[in-house]
Each structure stands twice: as structure tokens, then as C-alpha cells.
Short mmCIF file of C-alpha atoms in Angstrom, two decimals:
data_model
loop_
_atom_site.label_atom_id
_atom_site.label_comp_id
_atom_site.label_asym_id
_atom_site.label_seq_id
_atom_site.Cartn_x
_atom_site.Cartn_y
_atom_site.Cartn_z
CA MET A 1 61.06 167.06 257.73
CA SER A 2 59.73 164.48 259.64
CA PRO A 3 62.27 162.74 262.30
CA ILE A 4 64.29 159.67 260.60
CA GLN A 5 66.52 157.67 262.63
CA GLN A 6 68.58 155.96 260.19
CA VAL A 7 70.40 156.47 256.67
CA ILE A 8 72.21 154.23 254.05
CA ASP A 9 74.87 155.52 252.43
CA GLU A 10 75.94 154.08 248.44
CA SER A 11 78.05 151.70 249.97
CA GLY A 12 75.34 150.35 252.40
CA ALA A 13 76.52 151.73 255.49
CA VAL A 14 73.94 152.94 258.06
CA HIS A 15 74.38 155.53 259.48
CA THR A 16 72.38 156.44 263.07
CA LEU A 17 71.65 160.51 262.99
CA SER A 18 71.86 161.21 266.87
CA ARG A 19 72.06 164.73 267.08
CA ARG A 20 70.75 167.69 264.50
CA ILE A 21 73.70 171.10 264.25
CA GLY A 22 71.99 172.75 261.33
CA LYS A 23 68.70 173.69 259.11
CA GLY A 24 68.26 175.63 256.41
CA GLY A 25 66.90 176.63 252.93
CA GLN A 26 68.08 173.26 251.34
CA GLY A 27 67.87 171.12 254.52
CA GLU A 28 69.03 169.68 257.50
CA VAL A 29 71.99 168.83 259.16
CA TRP A 30 72.38 165.79 261.13
CA LEU A 31 75.83 164.46 263.61
CA ALA A 32 76.10 161.02 263.07
CA GLU A 33 76.11 158.67 265.83
CA GLY A 34 79.81 158.89 266.79
CA GLY A 35 80.47 162.20 265.66
CA ARG A 36 83.24 161.63 262.65
CA ARG A 37 80.42 161.50 260.35
CA ILE A 38 77.84 163.95 259.81
CA VAL A 39 74.68 163.83 257.77
CA LYS A 40 73.14 166.63 254.88
CA LEU A 41 69.71 165.39 254.26
CA LEU A 42 68.68 167.75 251.38
CA HIS A 43 64.38 167.81 250.92
CA PRO A 44 62.52 165.29 249.46
CA ARG A 45 61.90 167.23 246.61
CA SER A 46 65.39 167.69 245.45
CA ASP A 47 67.34 166.91 242.87
CA ALA A 48 69.03 163.19 243.21
CA GLU A 49 70.39 163.64 239.94
CA ALA A 50 72.11 166.74 240.19
CA LEU A 51 73.12 166.21 243.52
CA ARG A 52 75.71 162.79 242.50
CA ARG A 53 76.93 165.34 239.58
CA GLN A 54 77.24 167.87 242.40
CA PHE A 55 78.73 165.50 244.15
CA ALA A 56 80.84 164.11 241.44
CA PHE A 57 82.81 167.16 241.57
CA VAL A 58 83.59 167.82 244.90
CA ARG A 59 85.13 164.25 244.97
CA ARG A 60 87.65 165.19 242.13
CA LEU A 61 88.57 168.18 243.46
CA ASP A 62 91.76 168.15 245.82
CA LEU A 63 90.21 168.63 249.50
CA GLY A 64 93.41 167.10 251.09
CA GLY A 65 94.53 169.26 253.81
CA LEU A 66 92.09 171.75 254.40
CA HIS A 67 89.85 171.16 257.70
CA VAL A 68 86.51 171.06 255.63
CA ALA A 69 83.31 168.49 256.15
CA ARG A 70 84.54 166.48 251.89
CA PRO A 71 81.83 164.78 251.48
CA ILE A 72 82.20 160.65 250.53
CA ALA A 73 78.84 158.99 250.40
CA VAL A 74 75.23 159.53 249.02
CA LEU A 75 72.49 158.56 250.54
CA ARG A 76 70.61 155.93 248.57
CA PRO A 77 66.46 156.23 248.20
CA PRO A 78 64.08 157.35 249.67
CA HIS A 79 66.70 160.12 251.23
CA VAL A 80 68.33 162.24 249.28
CA GLY A 81 72.00 164.07 250.45
CA TYR A 82 75.12 162.86 251.22
CA VAL A 83 77.85 161.86 254.25
CA ALA A 84 80.73 163.97 255.22
CA GLU A 85 84.03 164.04 256.93
CA PHE A 86 83.79 165.22 260.35
CA LEU A 87 85.98 166.50 263.76
CA GLY A 88 83.86 165.32 267.14
CA ASP A 89 83.52 168.29 269.75
CA MET A 90 82.36 170.52 267.82
CA VAL A 91 79.26 173.70 267.19
CA ALA A 92 78.46 176.42 264.54
CA ILE A 93 80.30 179.73 265.82
CA LYS A 94 75.95 181.02 265.81
CA ASP A 95 76.91 179.50 268.88
CA LEU A 96 79.17 182.80 269.44
CA ILE A 97 77.06 185.04 268.06
CA ASP A 98 73.46 184.23 270.18
CA ALA A 99 74.63 185.98 273.50
CA PRO A 100 72.41 185.83 276.30
CA PRO A 101 70.20 187.95 277.30
CA SER A 102 72.05 189.11 280.55
CA GLY A 103 75.15 188.32 281.75
CA LEU A 104 76.72 189.17 278.00
CA LEU A 105 80.85 189.90 279.82
CA GLN A 106 81.34 187.37 281.85
CA TRP A 107 79.40 184.98 278.86
CA HIS A 108 81.86 187.03 276.18
CA ILE A 109 85.03 184.83 278.84
CA ASP A 110 83.13 182.23 279.47
CA THR A 111 83.16 181.39 276.33
CA GLY A 112 86.42 181.99 274.88
CA GLY A 113 87.16 185.45 274.84
CA LEU A 114 87.76 188.03 272.09
CA ARG A 115 91.65 186.22 271.03
CA ARG A 116 89.93 182.34 271.30
CA ARG A 117 87.37 184.41 268.64
CA LEU A 118 90.54 186.18 266.04
CA ARG A 119 91.97 182.67 266.78
CA LEU A 120 88.58 180.73 265.05
CA LEU A 121 87.98 183.34 262.25
CA ALA A 122 91.63 183.85 261.12
CA HIS A 123 91.38 179.05 260.69
CA ALA A 124 87.26 179.81 259.16
CA GLY A 125 89.29 182.62 257.09
CA GLU A 126 92.23 179.71 255.91
CA ALA A 127 89.89 176.65 254.87
CA LEU A 128 88.19 179.26 253.27
CA LEU A 129 91.41 180.57 251.33
CA GLY A 130 92.63 177.21 250.72
CA LEU A 131 89.06 176.03 248.35
CA HIS A 132 89.76 179.24 246.81
CA ALA A 133 93.44 178.27 246.13
CA ARG A 134 91.98 175.39 244.26
CA GLY A 135 89.65 176.99 242.52
CA VAL A 136 86.76 176.68 243.98
CA VAL A 137 84.28 179.12 245.25
CA TYR A 138 81.99 178.14 248.71
CA ALA A 139 79.01 180.02 248.13
CA ASP A 140 76.91 179.82 251.50
CA VAL A 141 79.40 181.00 254.40
CA SER A 142 77.38 181.51 257.46
CA HIS A 143 77.30 181.16 261.57
CA ASN A 144 75.19 177.38 260.36
CA ASN A 145 77.90 176.29 258.10
CA VAL A 146 81.53 177.14 259.42
CA PHE A 147 81.86 175.22 262.87
CA VAL A 148 84.37 175.68 265.64
CA SER A 149 85.65 173.40 268.48
CA GLU A 150 83.85 173.30 271.29
CA PRO A 151 86.42 173.19 274.28
CA VAL A 152 87.36 177.22 275.45
CA GLU A 153 90.59 176.25 274.95
CA ALA A 154 91.15 174.88 271.64
CA VAL A 155 90.83 176.74 268.61
CA GLU A 156 89.74 174.83 265.23
CA ALA A 157 87.25 175.96 262.49
CA TRP A 158 86.05 173.81 259.97
CA LEU A 159 84.05 174.68 256.67
CA ILE A 160 81.04 172.11 256.39
CA ASP A 161 77.81 172.17 253.23
CA LEU A 162 80.70 171.61 250.31
CA ASP A 163 77.46 170.54 248.33
CA ASN A 164 77.24 174.05 246.83
CA LEU A 165 81.12 174.12 245.79
CA SER A 166 81.50 175.40 242.16
CA HIS A 167 84.57 176.56 239.85
CA GLU A 168 81.23 178.83 238.27
CA ALA A 169 79.64 182.22 238.30
CA ASP A 170 76.25 181.41 237.26
CA PRO A 171 73.30 183.75 238.99
CA ARG A 172 70.97 181.06 237.97
CA ARG A 173 72.88 178.87 241.03
CA ALA A 174 73.09 181.70 243.50
CA ILE A 175 73.20 180.09 246.96
CA TYR A 176 73.52 181.94 250.15
CA THR A 177 71.39 182.55 253.78
CA PRO A 178 70.19 185.51 254.04
CA GLY A 179 72.51 188.79 255.69
CA TYR A 180 75.48 187.24 254.29
CA GLY A 181 73.89 187.27 250.16
CA ALA A 182 76.47 189.81 248.88
CA PRO A 183 74.45 192.75 247.23
CA GLU A 184 75.46 191.83 243.73
CA VAL A 185 73.87 187.95 244.43
CA VAL A 186 70.71 188.83 246.33
CA ALA A 187 69.84 191.33 243.47
CA ARG A 188 70.95 188.52 240.41
CA LYS A 189 73.37 190.51 238.88
CA SER A 190 76.32 187.80 239.66
CA GLY A 191 76.83 183.94 240.63
CA CYS A 192 78.98 183.61 243.43
CA THR A 193 82.67 184.44 243.95
CA SER A 194 85.39 184.64 246.25
CA LEU A 195 84.64 188.55 246.22
CA SER A 196 81.36 186.95 247.53
CA ASP A 197 82.35 184.58 249.48
CA ALA A 198 85.31 187.29 251.28
CA TRP A 199 81.53 189.90 251.69
CA ALA A 200 80.02 186.91 253.13
CA PHE A 201 82.96 186.17 255.48
CA ALA A 202 83.16 189.74 256.59
CA VAL A 203 79.79 189.67 257.50
CA LEU A 204 80.48 187.60 259.90
CA VAL A 205 83.58 188.33 261.10
CA TRP A 206 81.85 191.15 262.26
CA GLN A 207 79.01 189.22 263.88
CA THR A 208 81.11 186.75 265.77
CA LEU A 209 82.77 190.31 267.51
CA THR A 210 80.45 192.88 267.90
CA LEU A 211 77.24 190.39 267.94
CA THR A 212 75.34 192.39 265.85
CA HIS A 213 75.26 192.28 262.07
CA PRO A 214 77.04 194.83 259.59
CA PHE A 215 73.72 196.79 258.05
CA VAL A 216 71.26 196.29 261.53
CA GLY A 217 71.82 199.64 263.00
CA ASP A 218 69.54 200.94 265.46
CA LEU A 219 67.42 202.01 262.02
CA VAL A 220 67.25 198.57 261.68
CA ASN A 221 66.42 197.07 265.23
CA ASP A 222 63.88 199.81 266.14
CA GLY A 223 62.08 199.78 261.85
CA GLU A 224 59.80 198.55 260.25
CA PRO A 225 60.44 194.55 259.71
CA GLU A 226 61.10 195.05 255.46
CA LEU A 227 63.98 197.64 257.15
CA GLU A 228 65.67 194.04 257.43
CA GLU A 229 65.71 193.48 254.13
CA GLU A 230 67.06 196.63 251.82
CA ALA A 231 69.60 196.52 254.67
CA PHE A 232 70.37 192.30 253.11
CA ALA A 233 70.63 194.40 249.51
CA GLY A 234 72.68 196.62 250.76
CA LYS A 235 71.04 199.59 250.01
CA LEU A 236 70.81 200.53 253.32
CA PRO A 237 74.82 202.33 254.55
CA TRP A 238 76.44 199.51 256.21
CA VAL A 239 76.46 200.63 260.69
CA GLY A 240 80.08 201.84 260.14
CA HIS A 241 79.48 204.03 257.37
CA SER A 242 82.57 206.69 256.89
CA GLU A 243 79.90 209.83 256.18
CA ASP A 244 76.47 208.01 257.34
CA ASP A 245 75.16 207.78 259.99
CA ARG A 246 71.60 206.72 259.82
CA ASN A 247 71.82 203.77 261.00
CA VAL A 248 74.67 203.11 263.78
CA CYS A 249 74.78 200.72 266.16
CA THR A 250 74.16 201.10 269.30
CA THR A 251 74.04 197.56 270.68
CA GLY A 252 76.33 194.33 270.33
CA LEU A 253 79.83 195.48 271.60
CA PRO A 254 81.62 198.22 270.06
CA PRO A 255 83.31 197.59 267.48
CA ASP A 256 86.90 199.71 268.91
CA LEU A 257 86.97 197.03 271.58
CA VAL A 258 86.72 194.51 269.92
CA LEU A 259 87.85 195.06 266.15
CA ALA A 260 90.58 197.62 266.76
CA ASN A 261 91.53 200.25 263.55
CA ARG A 262 92.54 198.00 261.04
CA LEU A 263 90.30 195.23 261.00
CA ILE A 264 87.98 198.34 261.19
CA GLU A 265 89.43 199.82 258.28
CA LEU A 266 88.88 195.84 256.34
CA ALA A 267 85.10 196.69 257.20
CA ARG A 268 85.27 199.78 255.62
CA ARG A 269 86.87 198.85 252.11
CA THR A 270 83.93 196.08 251.94
CA PHE A 271 80.87 197.37 253.41
CA GLU A 272 81.63 200.65 251.51
CA ASP A 273 83.32 201.38 249.16
CA GLY A 274 82.97 197.05 248.02
CA LEU A 275 79.29 197.44 248.10
CA GLY A 276 78.77 198.15 244.32
CA ASP A 277 82.51 196.65 243.20
CA ALA A 278 83.18 193.86 244.29
CA LYS A 279 87.23 194.18 243.07
CA GLN A 280 87.30 197.33 245.42
CA ARG A 281 86.56 194.27 248.82
CA PRO A 282 90.08 193.34 250.30
CA SER A 283 90.36 189.20 250.26
CA VAL A 284 89.66 186.42 252.38
CA ALA A 285 94.18 186.55 252.25
CA GLU A 286 93.82 190.22 254.22
CA TRP A 287 91.35 189.24 256.91
CA VAL A 288 93.09 186.20 257.48
CA ASP A 289 96.17 187.92 257.46
CA ARG A 290 94.72 190.66 259.96
CA LEU A 291 92.43 188.36 261.95
CA HIS A 292 96.21 186.62 263.32
CA ALA A 293 97.69 189.78 263.51
CA ALA A 294 95.07 191.68 266.02
CA ALA A 295 94.55 188.54 268.50
CA ASP A 296 98.48 188.64 268.56
CA GLN A 297 97.94 191.62 269.93
CA THR A 298 95.98 190.47 273.02
CA VAL A 299 96.41 190.24 276.26
CA GLN A 300 94.51 188.04 279.40
CA CYS A 301 93.37 189.40 282.47
CA PRO A 302 95.13 188.18 285.42
CA GLU A 303 91.86 189.78 287.25
CA CYS A 304 88.88 187.80 285.77
CA SER A 305 90.78 185.58 282.43
CA GLY A 306 88.62 188.02 279.80
CA THR A 307 91.86 189.37 276.84
CA TYR A 308 91.84 192.15 275.25
CA PHE A 309 93.66 194.82 273.06
CA VAL A 310 97.25 195.58 274.98
CA VAL A 311 96.38 199.17 274.08
CA GLU A 312 93.98 199.61 276.35
CA LYS A 313 95.42 200.22 279.84
CA LEU A 314 92.60 198.52 281.79
CA CYS A 315 90.63 195.28 281.15
CA PRO A 316 86.94 196.47 279.70
CA TRP A 317 85.58 193.49 281.17
CA CYS A 318 86.61 194.36 285.13
CA ASP A 319 87.86 197.35 284.69
CA GLU A 320 91.82 196.57 285.89
CA PRO A 321 94.74 198.07 285.02
CA ARG A 322 96.94 196.33 282.32
CA PRO A 323 99.68 193.42 283.11
CA SER A 324 102.68 194.85 283.08
CA VAL A 325 104.38 193.49 279.33
CA SER A 326 107.47 193.33 277.71
CA PRO A 327 107.59 193.99 273.75
CA VAL A 328 109.12 190.58 271.39
CA ARG A 329 109.70 192.24 267.91
CA ILE A 330 109.85 190.74 264.32
CA ALA A 331 112.36 191.48 262.46
CA ARG A 332 114.29 190.93 259.51
CA TRP A 333 118.29 189.42 260.09
CA ASP A 334 120.66 189.40 257.10
CA PRO A 335 124.45 187.79 258.58
CA LYS A 336 126.33 190.37 256.87
CA LYS A 337 124.12 193.39 258.38
CA GLY A 338 122.19 192.02 261.65
CA VAL A 339 119.32 193.11 262.39
CA VAL A 340 118.16 194.95 259.38
CA ARG A 341 117.36 198.64 259.85
CA GLY A 342 114.56 200.16 257.76
CA ALA A 343 112.84 197.54 257.42
CA MET A 344 109.56 196.41 257.54
CA ARG A 345 108.40 196.04 260.41
CA LEU A 346 106.80 191.82 260.89
CA GLY A 347 105.19 192.54 263.78
CA GLN A 348 105.40 193.44 267.89
CA LEU A 349 103.65 190.63 270.09
CA PRO A 350 102.88 191.78 274.08
CA LEU A 351 104.71 189.19 276.72
CA ASP A 352 102.98 188.98 279.80
CA LYS A 353 103.36 186.72 282.69
CA SER A 354 101.00 183.70 280.50
CA GLY A 355 103.57 184.01 278.32
CA LEU A 356 104.24 184.13 274.23
CA VAL A 357 104.02 180.29 272.07
CA LEU A 358 105.29 181.41 268.61
CA PRO A 359 104.43 179.14 265.78
CA ARG A 360 105.71 178.80 262.49
CA ARG A 361 103.66 181.20 261.14
CA VAL A 362 105.90 183.46 262.96
CA THR A 363 108.76 182.74 263.04
CA GLU A 364 109.49 181.46 259.37
CA GLY A 365 106.43 183.61 257.63
CA ARG A 366 104.39 180.91 256.72
CA THR A 367 100.50 180.11 256.23
CA GLY A 368 98.08 176.86 256.37
CA GLN A 369 98.10 174.48 258.15
CA SER A 370 101.87 173.82 258.93
CA ALA A 371 101.48 178.22 260.12
CA ARG A 372 100.09 176.91 262.72
CA GLU A 373 102.55 174.73 264.52
CA PRO A 374 104.07 175.72 267.45
CA HIS A 375 107.89 176.46 267.53
CA VAL A 376 109.16 178.40 269.81
CA GLU A 377 107.91 179.30 273.50
CA ILE A 378 109.46 182.18 275.04
CA SER A 379 108.26 183.61 278.76
CA GLN A 380 109.23 186.02 281.61
CA VAL A 381 111.06 183.85 284.68
CA PRO A 382 113.20 185.48 287.77
CA ARG A 383 116.18 186.04 286.68
CA GLY A 384 115.35 186.94 282.44
CA VAL A 385 113.29 185.36 280.20
CA SER A 386 113.09 182.12 279.23
CA VAL A 387 113.34 180.93 275.92
CA ARG A 388 112.59 177.18 274.97
CA THR A 389 111.83 174.90 271.91
CA LYS A 390 108.92 172.18 271.23
CA PRO A 391 110.42 169.14 270.34
CA GLY A 392 111.57 168.72 266.88
CA PHE A 393 112.28 172.54 266.43
CA GLN A 394 115.47 174.79 267.31
CA ALA A 395 115.94 177.59 267.77
CA TRP A 396 119.88 180.39 268.85
CA VAL A 397 119.92 182.76 271.47
CA ALA A 398 122.25 185.71 271.01
CA PRO A 399 123.58 188.95 272.13
CA VAL A 400 122.14 191.71 269.54
CA ALA A 401 125.96 193.30 269.24
CA ASN A 402 127.36 190.20 268.71
CA ALA A 403 125.12 187.81 267.40
CA LEU A 404 127.46 185.95 264.80
CA GLU A 405 129.97 185.65 267.55
CA GLU A 406 128.45 184.57 270.23
CA HIS A 407 125.61 183.11 269.82
CA HIS A 408 123.81 179.34 271.40
CA ALA A 409 122.07 176.96 270.44
CA VAL A 410 118.10 176.39 272.31
CA ASP A 411 116.10 172.93 272.78
CA GLU A 412 112.94 171.97 274.33
CA ARG A 413 115.09 172.66 277.87
CA GLY A 414 115.13 175.70 277.32
CA ARG A 415 117.51 178.51 278.02
CA ILE A 416 117.37 182.27 280.29
CA ILE A 417 118.21 185.06 278.47
CA PRO A 418 118.18 188.74 279.71
CA ARG A 419 115.15 191.13 279.50
CA ASN A 420 116.72 193.21 277.21
CA GLY A 421 119.40 193.78 274.31
CA TRP A 422 118.57 189.57 273.34
CA LEU A 423 117.29 188.05 270.24
CA VAL A 424 116.03 185.43 269.22
CA LEU A 425 116.64 183.11 265.74
CA PHE A 426 114.55 180.53 264.76
CA GLU A 427 116.80 178.84 261.88
CA ASP A 428 120.94 179.01 261.37
CA PRO A 429 122.42 182.46 262.51
CA ALA A 430 124.11 182.91 259.66
CA GLN A 431 120.84 182.64 257.69
CA PRO A 432 118.70 185.16 256.39
CA GLN A 433 115.57 184.88 258.12
CA ARG A 434 113.17 185.97 260.73
CA VAL A 435 114.52 187.07 264.63
CA ALA A 436 112.58 188.46 267.41
CA LEU A 437 113.89 191.43 269.76
CA ILE A 438 113.47 191.00 273.37
CA GLY A 439 112.67 194.05 275.23
CA ARG A 440 112.47 197.52 275.05
CA SER A 441 115.81 198.57 274.04
CA ALA A 442 116.41 195.98 271.66
#
């Protein structure tokens, strides 16, 4: 495709192309000058009328509140393509997968580390889940189509390339990026479905965390080029197969270091149980839940700033001893019974010197965009534990043994409580709710 400096959309607006940010089988994706729009340029041989019909379909969808690059205008001839919304300072998640030939550990830390990768993937999954909730399939999940915040302190994730959204599972229209296609899609036995999206998302999770493809182990790396095609079609065992170790992988980062047991189990259910039976695969919702839970179980090394799972006694990046942590357990509260004993635990989070910010996902069990709003901040201080709310929120603190009679309101100025035996209530103490129990004796 020859260089193009400007394109004009159907409304007459001129878009100056500043930087190519993606390239695939269908065409190229460019960032428009100003950083708030992207332009998808399809190959000249593309069916312009089919694109217009697809564009009209996508424009009718309710995509409000989703972090997706929503198309806003079709391009005028001679160009075939469209203009879409975008968020500035974004890069393809591919940048977090393509490790440098040397300095891997420092690069991993410098690009945000484990916790950031887990959270970015969870947020990408939420965007995908939002499309599924609207009854549409995304079809082309890949390292080229998920964009993430470039600043390492940010964790936004967006999906681009919405021109393949569909309600139907038509094998003739199956679109996928090599390496991400579910076996039934690659074999043209099925069109794209929410379960093929789940397969592709699982591949993306594995690649982003281990820096290797789940079907490209030593057998494929050391073998003939044709083996990669077999691997991508699911005709070889995945690298973590429970019974067939022909294709184990000794490159990249160890899965137990960056995925933990429950995420590895989701991968096994996808690439082993779900290989021939799509219904056996975990849903995207399961992945999102476990990715957030895994991110919640990380601590930061005070020496190298890397993040890792709290179960490790030494930092895997620099061997520094794990910092001291205090457990914050999320439980259920019933004003008539107190803390509900025997109920399923909602999670236990490690509190270290860097503190904890509990979003509404944790405090209220929310999902989606509103779940990201920070609600309560908990931090260690010399005299105990500081609890403060974020602006616009409320909370209460109370001793576990006498919560109804002795509870104290907390605002953004904060309140200090003892290190053990107290709880944080996120709603009126007279209401059933989630609570946070502070310390080991809680």
C-alpha cells in the first residue's frame, strides 16, 4: 500500500495520517494527527459497498461505555476504509510481548511488570465482554488489535478494528490473525463465536504473560517451519499439556511465575479440554475475574520495583526478600449475624508499605467501567492502619466484636485504626454488605 498523507471522510473532514500503528491482512491502521482518531485503510481491492453495509451495522450498535475504537465515518473514494475514535498515548499490546534480545527482566519491570500486565489484560477482557453482552462477536482478538496505555502508570485497554463485528457465525466470513484462530475457525468448521473469541483471548493472555505462544514450544521452535502451522491449528499439544509433554517450552517466563495456578487451570481448560469442544472453554468473564484476582495478589519489591505474587518468599526478579505484608480479607457482613462465618471468601489482599486502593469491584462486587472507581484506600502507618475514602464515597470502621454499637464514619481525611481485629464497612453498617477485615486476628 503506497504512502498516503491525507484522507477525506464522508462528511468532508480531512484527516492527516501521522503514524502507522498496525498492519494486517486486510490493510493498515494509522493514527491521525492530533492523536484522537485512527484511520483504517483497507486494501484497494476491498468491497467498498460491503464495508458501508458493515459500517452501518456497527453504527447501529450501542457501544456506549465500552473501551472500543467506535467507527464514526466512512472514507470517500478513492480510499476504502473508515475513521474511528481513539484514546491518545496508546500502543499495541504487542509492545509488551516482543521482548528485547537481552535485559529481559529489567525490560519487564520497566514496562510495568506483572501487576500491570494482569490488569491491562483484565481491562481488555472487559471490553470484549461488553461486546458479547451486546450480542456481537469481535472475531479478531490479537496482539495487534488490543491497544494499551503507553505510560507505565496507566492501565487503559482498548479494542480497535471493529469492522469485523457480527451477530452471525458464518464460516465463510471467519476472520482471525494467524496464531489466534480457534481450531474450529481455522478448519472452517465454524464461524467466529464468543467461544472462539475466548480462545483468542486466552492465547493473548498466555503470550502477554509468558512472552511465548501456548502452542509454540521447543518442538515447534526447533522443528520445520510447517510445524508452526500445525501448532496454530491446534494439531500439536499445547506447551502445558497434562499428559503429552512433546511440546514443552523452555523459553520466555515460567508460567507458574506469571500466571499462578488458577490462570494456568483456565489455560488448560481452553487449550486441552476446549481444543475439540468449544463448550469446555472458560468464558471471557472467567478470565477477567481471575486476572483481576491475580493482580490483587501481587506485591511490589522495594529493591527493584518489580511486582510478583505474594506467595513467593523472594522477589523472582532480584532475590530480595518479600516485604512484610498484613492480610486484608474481604468477607460478607450481616448486621444480625456480624461477619458471616463459613461463607465463601471473597478474597484476601496483601497490605504492604505501598498500601492498597480498593475499587468498587472489590468493595461492592461491581463489574464493568464503574467497577474501576477507587473507593477506599488502606495504608500502614506507625500507629496502626490508615483508612480513608476517595472523594464522593463513604465508609465506616468498627471493631469486629462490637461493630453495630461502635462504628465510626470515615471520609477522605481518614481515620487510624488498630492493626488487628477491626473491619471496614463500605455501606451503612445496618445493611448487609461486603467488608474488609484487617489483620491476622480478624
